[in-house]
Short mmCIF file of C-alpha atoms and ligand atoms in Angstrom, two decimals:
data_model
loop_
_atom_site.label_atom_id
_atom_site.label_comp_id
_atom_site.label_asym_id
_atom_site.label_seq_id
_atom_site.Cartn_x
_atom_site.Cartn_y
_atom_site.Cartn_z
CA MET A 18 106.69 111.19 90.31
CA PHE A 19 102.99 111.51 91.10
CA SER A 20 100.65 110.61 88.25
CA VAL A 21 96.96 111.29 88.02
CA ALA A 22 95.13 109.30 85.33
CA ILE A 23 91.91 110.93 84.14
CA ASP A 24 89.69 108.94 81.80
CA GLY A 25 86.19 109.45 80.53
CA PRO A 26 84.14 110.26 77.45
CA ALA A 27 84.45 113.27 75.17
CA GLY A 28 82.82 116.47 76.31
CA ALA A 29 82.59 115.69 80.01
CA GLY A 30 84.86 118.65 80.73
CA LYS A 31 87.92 116.49 81.33
CA SER A 32 90.42 118.68 79.55
CA SER A 33 89.35 122.06 80.94
CA ILE A 34 88.93 120.69 84.47
CA ALA A 35 92.25 118.81 84.35
CA LYS A 36 94.04 121.81 82.86
CA ALA A 37 92.79 124.16 85.59
CA ALA A 38 93.57 121.65 88.34
CA ALA A 39 97.07 121.01 86.94
CA GLN A 40 97.83 124.70 86.92
CA ARG A 41 96.83 125.09 90.55
CA LEU A 42 98.65 121.94 91.64
CA GLY A 43 101.81 122.70 89.66
CA PHE A 44 101.43 119.53 87.59
CA VAL A 45 101.93 119.14 83.84
CA TYR A 46 98.66 118.61 82.02
CA VAL A 47 98.88 116.06 79.19
CA ASP A 48 96.04 115.83 76.68
CA THR A 49 96.56 112.40 75.09
CA GLY A 50 93.55 112.86 72.77
CA ALA A 51 95.64 115.47 70.96
CA LEU A 52 98.24 112.78 70.18
CA TYR A 53 95.58 110.57 68.59
CA ARG A 54 94.12 113.58 66.79
CA THR A 55 97.53 114.45 65.34
CA VAL A 56 97.93 110.92 63.97
CA ALA A 57 94.46 111.10 62.38
CA LEU A 58 95.20 114.54 60.91
CA TYR A 59 98.28 113.13 59.23
CA MET A 60 96.16 110.39 57.62
CA LEU A 61 93.52 112.88 56.43
CA GLU A 62 96.08 115.31 55.04
CA HIS A 63 97.98 112.58 53.19
CA GLY A 64 94.93 110.87 51.73
CA VAL A 65 95.47 107.66 53.71
CA GLU A 66 92.34 105.48 53.72
CA ILE A 67 91.58 105.53 57.45
CA HIS A 68 89.23 102.55 57.23
CA ASP A 69 92.12 100.39 56.02
CA PRO A 70 94.20 99.45 59.10
CA ALA A 71 97.12 98.25 56.93
CA ALA A 72 97.29 101.61 55.15
CA VAL A 73 97.25 103.49 58.48
CA GLU A 74 99.92 101.19 59.92
CA ALA A 75 102.12 101.65 56.83
CA ALA A 76 101.94 105.44 57.20
CA LEU A 77 102.83 105.52 60.94
CA PRO A 78 106.64 105.66 60.51
CA GLN A 79 106.21 108.98 58.70
CA VAL A 80 104.21 110.52 61.55
CA GLU A 81 106.55 112.74 63.56
CA ILE A 82 104.87 114.16 66.63
CA ASP A 83 106.21 116.72 69.06
CA MET A 84 104.54 118.35 71.99
CA ALA A 85 105.34 121.63 73.73
CA HIS A 86 103.77 123.48 76.61
CA SER A 87 102.95 127.18 76.38
CA PRO A 88 100.93 129.53 78.58
CA ALA A 89 98.08 129.08 76.09
CA GLY A 90 98.19 125.31 76.60
CA GLN A 91 99.64 122.24 74.96
CA LEU A 92 100.95 122.74 71.43
CA MET A 93 101.08 119.89 68.93
CA TYR A 94 103.57 119.65 66.09
CA LEU A 95 103.20 117.30 63.15
CA CYS A 96 106.33 116.81 61.04
CA GLY A 97 107.66 120.11 62.37
CA GLN A 98 104.50 122.17 61.81
CA ASP A 99 102.27 123.56 64.54
CA VAL A 100 98.91 121.86 63.93
CA THR A 101 97.28 122.71 67.26
CA GLY A 102 94.57 124.79 65.59
CA LYS A 103 93.58 122.00 63.18
CA LEU A 104 92.83 119.24 65.64
CA ARG A 105 89.35 120.11 66.92
CA THR A 106 87.15 119.89 63.82
CA GLU A 107 84.35 117.29 63.68
CA ALA A 108 86.07 115.61 60.70
CA VAL A 109 89.25 115.11 62.72
CA SER A 110 87.23 113.94 65.76
CA LEU A 111 85.49 111.22 63.77
CA ALA A 112 88.68 110.10 61.97
CA THR A 113 90.50 109.98 65.32
CA SER A 114 87.93 107.67 66.81
CA VAL A 115 88.48 105.27 63.87
CA CYS A 116 92.31 105.41 64.02
CA ALA A 117 92.39 105.12 67.82
CA ALA A 118 90.81 101.66 67.52
CA TYR A 119 93.88 100.25 65.72
CA PRO A 120 96.36 98.41 67.96
CA GLU A 121 99.30 99.70 65.89
CA VAL A 122 98.26 103.30 66.52
CA ARG A 123 97.87 102.67 70.26
CA ALA A 124 101.24 100.91 70.49
CA PHE A 125 102.84 103.78 68.56
CA LEU A 126 101.61 106.30 71.15
CA LEU A 127 102.02 104.20 74.31
CA GLU A 128 105.70 104.90 74.95
CA VAL A 129 105.27 108.61 74.18
CA GLN A 130 102.69 108.83 76.96
CA ARG A 131 104.66 106.76 79.48
CA SER A 132 107.81 108.75 78.98
CA LEU A 133 105.91 111.98 79.66
CA ALA A 134 104.78 110.57 83.01
CA ARG A 135 108.34 109.58 83.93
CA ARG A 136 109.58 113.13 83.50
CA ALA A 137 107.08 115.15 85.54
CA ASN A 138 104.12 115.05 87.87
CA VAL A 139 101.28 114.73 85.39
CA LEU A 140 97.56 114.94 85.14
CA MET A 141 97.08 112.80 82.06
CA ASP A 142 93.75 112.85 80.30
CA GLY A 143 92.52 110.13 77.91
CA ARG A 144 90.45 106.97 77.67
CA ASP A 145 92.77 104.17 78.84
CA ILE A 146 95.25 106.00 81.05
CA GLY A 147 94.23 104.29 84.30
CA THR A 148 93.69 100.90 82.67
CA VAL A 149 96.60 100.61 80.20
CA VAL A 150 98.99 103.55 79.98
CA LEU A 151 99.61 104.23 83.69
CA PRO A 152 98.18 101.26 85.59
CA ASP A 153 100.26 102.30 88.63
CA ALA A 154 99.06 105.91 88.71
CA GLN A 155 98.73 107.12 92.31
CA LEU A 156 95.24 108.45 91.57
CA LYS A 157 92.75 107.40 88.91
CA ILE A 158 89.65 109.38 88.07
CA PHE A 159 86.80 108.47 85.74
CA LEU A 160 85.26 111.79 84.84
CA THR A 161 81.93 111.76 83.09
CA ALA A 162 78.59 113.51 82.48
CA SER A 163 75.39 112.43 80.73
CA PRO A 164 75.41 112.54 76.88
CA GLU A 165 72.65 115.19 76.90
CA ILE A 166 74.57 117.49 79.21
CA ARG A 167 77.71 117.01 77.14
CA ALA A 168 75.85 117.83 73.90
CA ARG A 169 74.35 120.94 75.48
CA ARG A 170 77.76 122.14 76.65
CA ARG A 171 79.22 121.54 73.18
CA VAL A 172 76.41 123.51 71.50
CA LYS A 173 77.07 126.41 73.85
CA GLN A 174 80.81 126.26 73.12
CA LEU A 175 80.26 126.29 69.33
CA LEU A 176 77.73 129.13 69.48
CA GLU A 177 80.09 131.16 71.64
CA ALA A 178 82.80 130.60 69.02
CA GLY A 179 80.40 131.92 66.36
CA GLN A 180 79.95 128.49 64.73
CA ALA A 181 76.75 126.71 63.74
CA ALA A 182 75.54 124.00 66.13
CA ASP A 183 72.79 121.44 65.83
CA TYR A 184 71.94 119.81 69.18
CA GLU A 185 70.50 116.57 67.74
CA GLU A 186 73.41 116.08 65.38
CA ILE A 187 75.95 116.70 68.13
CA LEU A 188 74.15 114.35 70.51
CA GLN A 189 74.22 111.66 67.83
CA ASP A 190 77.97 112.18 67.23
CA ILE A 191 78.64 111.97 70.97
CA ARG A 192 76.69 108.71 71.25
CA ALA A 193 78.47 107.26 68.19
CA ARG A 194 81.87 108.17 69.56
CA ASP A 195 81.08 106.84 73.04
CA TYR A 196 79.98 103.57 71.49
CA GLN A 197 83.05 103.30 69.28
CA ASP A 198 85.46 104.22 72.08
CA SER A 199 83.95 101.84 74.62
CA HIS A 200 83.35 98.86 72.32
CA ARG A 201 86.66 98.64 70.50
CA GLU A 202 88.69 95.50 71.20
CA ILE A 203 91.89 97.21 72.23
CA ALA A 204 91.98 99.46 75.30
CA PRO A 205 88.28 100.32 75.33
CA MET A 206 87.22 103.27 77.41
CA ARG A 207 86.14 101.97 80.80
CA GLN A 208 86.46 102.89 84.42
CA ALA A 209 89.45 101.23 86.11
CA GLU A 210 88.42 99.20 89.16
CA ASP A 211 90.40 101.47 91.44
CA ALA A 212 89.26 104.74 89.82
CA VAL A 213 87.18 107.36 91.59
CA LEU A 214 84.02 108.29 89.67
CA LEU A 215 83.56 112.03 89.19
CA ASP A 216 80.20 112.82 87.54
CA THR A 217 80.12 116.48 86.53
CA SER A 218 76.53 116.54 85.22
CA ASP A 219 75.23 118.66 88.09
CA ASP A 220 78.41 120.59 88.89
CA THR A 221 79.76 123.86 87.62
CA PHE A 222 83.24 123.92 86.17
CA GLU A 223 84.63 125.43 89.39
CA GLU A 224 82.94 122.80 91.58
CA SER A 225 84.33 119.95 89.50
CA THR A 226 87.82 121.47 89.52
CA GLU A 227 87.67 121.86 93.31
CA ARG A 228 86.56 118.24 93.72
CA LEU A 229 89.44 117.03 91.57
CA ILE A 230 92.03 119.14 93.43
CA ARG A 231 90.73 117.88 96.76
CA LEU A 232 91.07 114.26 95.60
CA VAL A 233 94.68 114.83 94.51
CA GLU A 234 95.58 116.60 97.75
CA GLU A 235 94.01 113.86 99.87
CA ARG A 236 95.97 111.20 98.00
CA ARG A 237 99.26 113.10 98.24
CA ARG A 238 99.07 113.51 102.00
CA PRO A 239 101.61 111.24 103.71
O1 LIG B 16 89.78 113.33 74.19
P1 LIG B 16 89.57 113.60 72.70
O2 LIG B 16 88.15 113.91 72.33
O3 LIG B 16 90.52 114.60 72.15
O4 LIG B 16 89.92 112.20 71.99
C1 LIG B 16 89.89 112.06 70.61
C2 LIG B 16 89.71 110.59 70.24
O5 LIG B 16 90.87 109.84 70.60
C3 LIG B 16 88.52 109.89 70.85
O6 LIG B 16 87.81 109.19 69.84
C4 LIG B 16 89.11 108.88 71.80
C5 LIG B 16 90.52 108.70 71.35
N1 LIG B 16 91.43 108.59 72.48
C6 LIG B 16 91.82 107.34 72.86
O7 LIG B 16 91.37 106.36 72.28
N2 LIG B 16 92.71 107.18 73.87
C7 LIG B 16 93.20 108.25 74.53
N3 LIG B 16 94.06 108.07 75.52
C8 LIG B 16 92.78 109.55 74.16
C9 LIG B 16 91.89 109.68 73.13
#
């Protein structure tokens, strides 16, 4: 199997770029953030105190996660229910960042991620894929963009979806999440030593996708 590990902060375009590249390469795209989001959603929906690691750990055995792939993208099921549409709210984003810092949550999801990579050629997107989950991935990418560019892209996305968007607030959330994700003790977000840095700040979506595809093709050549 050929595995591509793609790590980097929220909003750098990782998921849309990786999804488009996977489609063209015939790889399976795996969004690992959605796994963490599904765990956090369970905690929110069941009134688990997310700031209490013992309470989160105690609830984990009840969290049943399934994943399916459809033409519309990756679908997430929580205890048998399709929750894909509930995972992208700001409340879930913030709760996910808290839960993702707990070693028990990371251990719970580690084997799920590794087994996906054993079954297919994957482009797996997350924060610690190249460093922890798939340290032997044939290609590792650290995909990023400046916080300001990421906030601007998010504002545009929200406005296009007819939702309210406050640039300063979004920028602050992005900075808080970056800090939390890169300063946690377990599996902090960082660039693996052997990862290729892909900064998308000055690129269009198509340019970034092309760059990623080229990197995969170069690495796959015998
Ligand atoms: O990629 P995303 O925005 O959907 O990620 C949601 C949260 O989950 C984010 O706070 C980082 C965390 N995460 C993680 O810690 N490890 C991963 N492999 C993927 C996501």
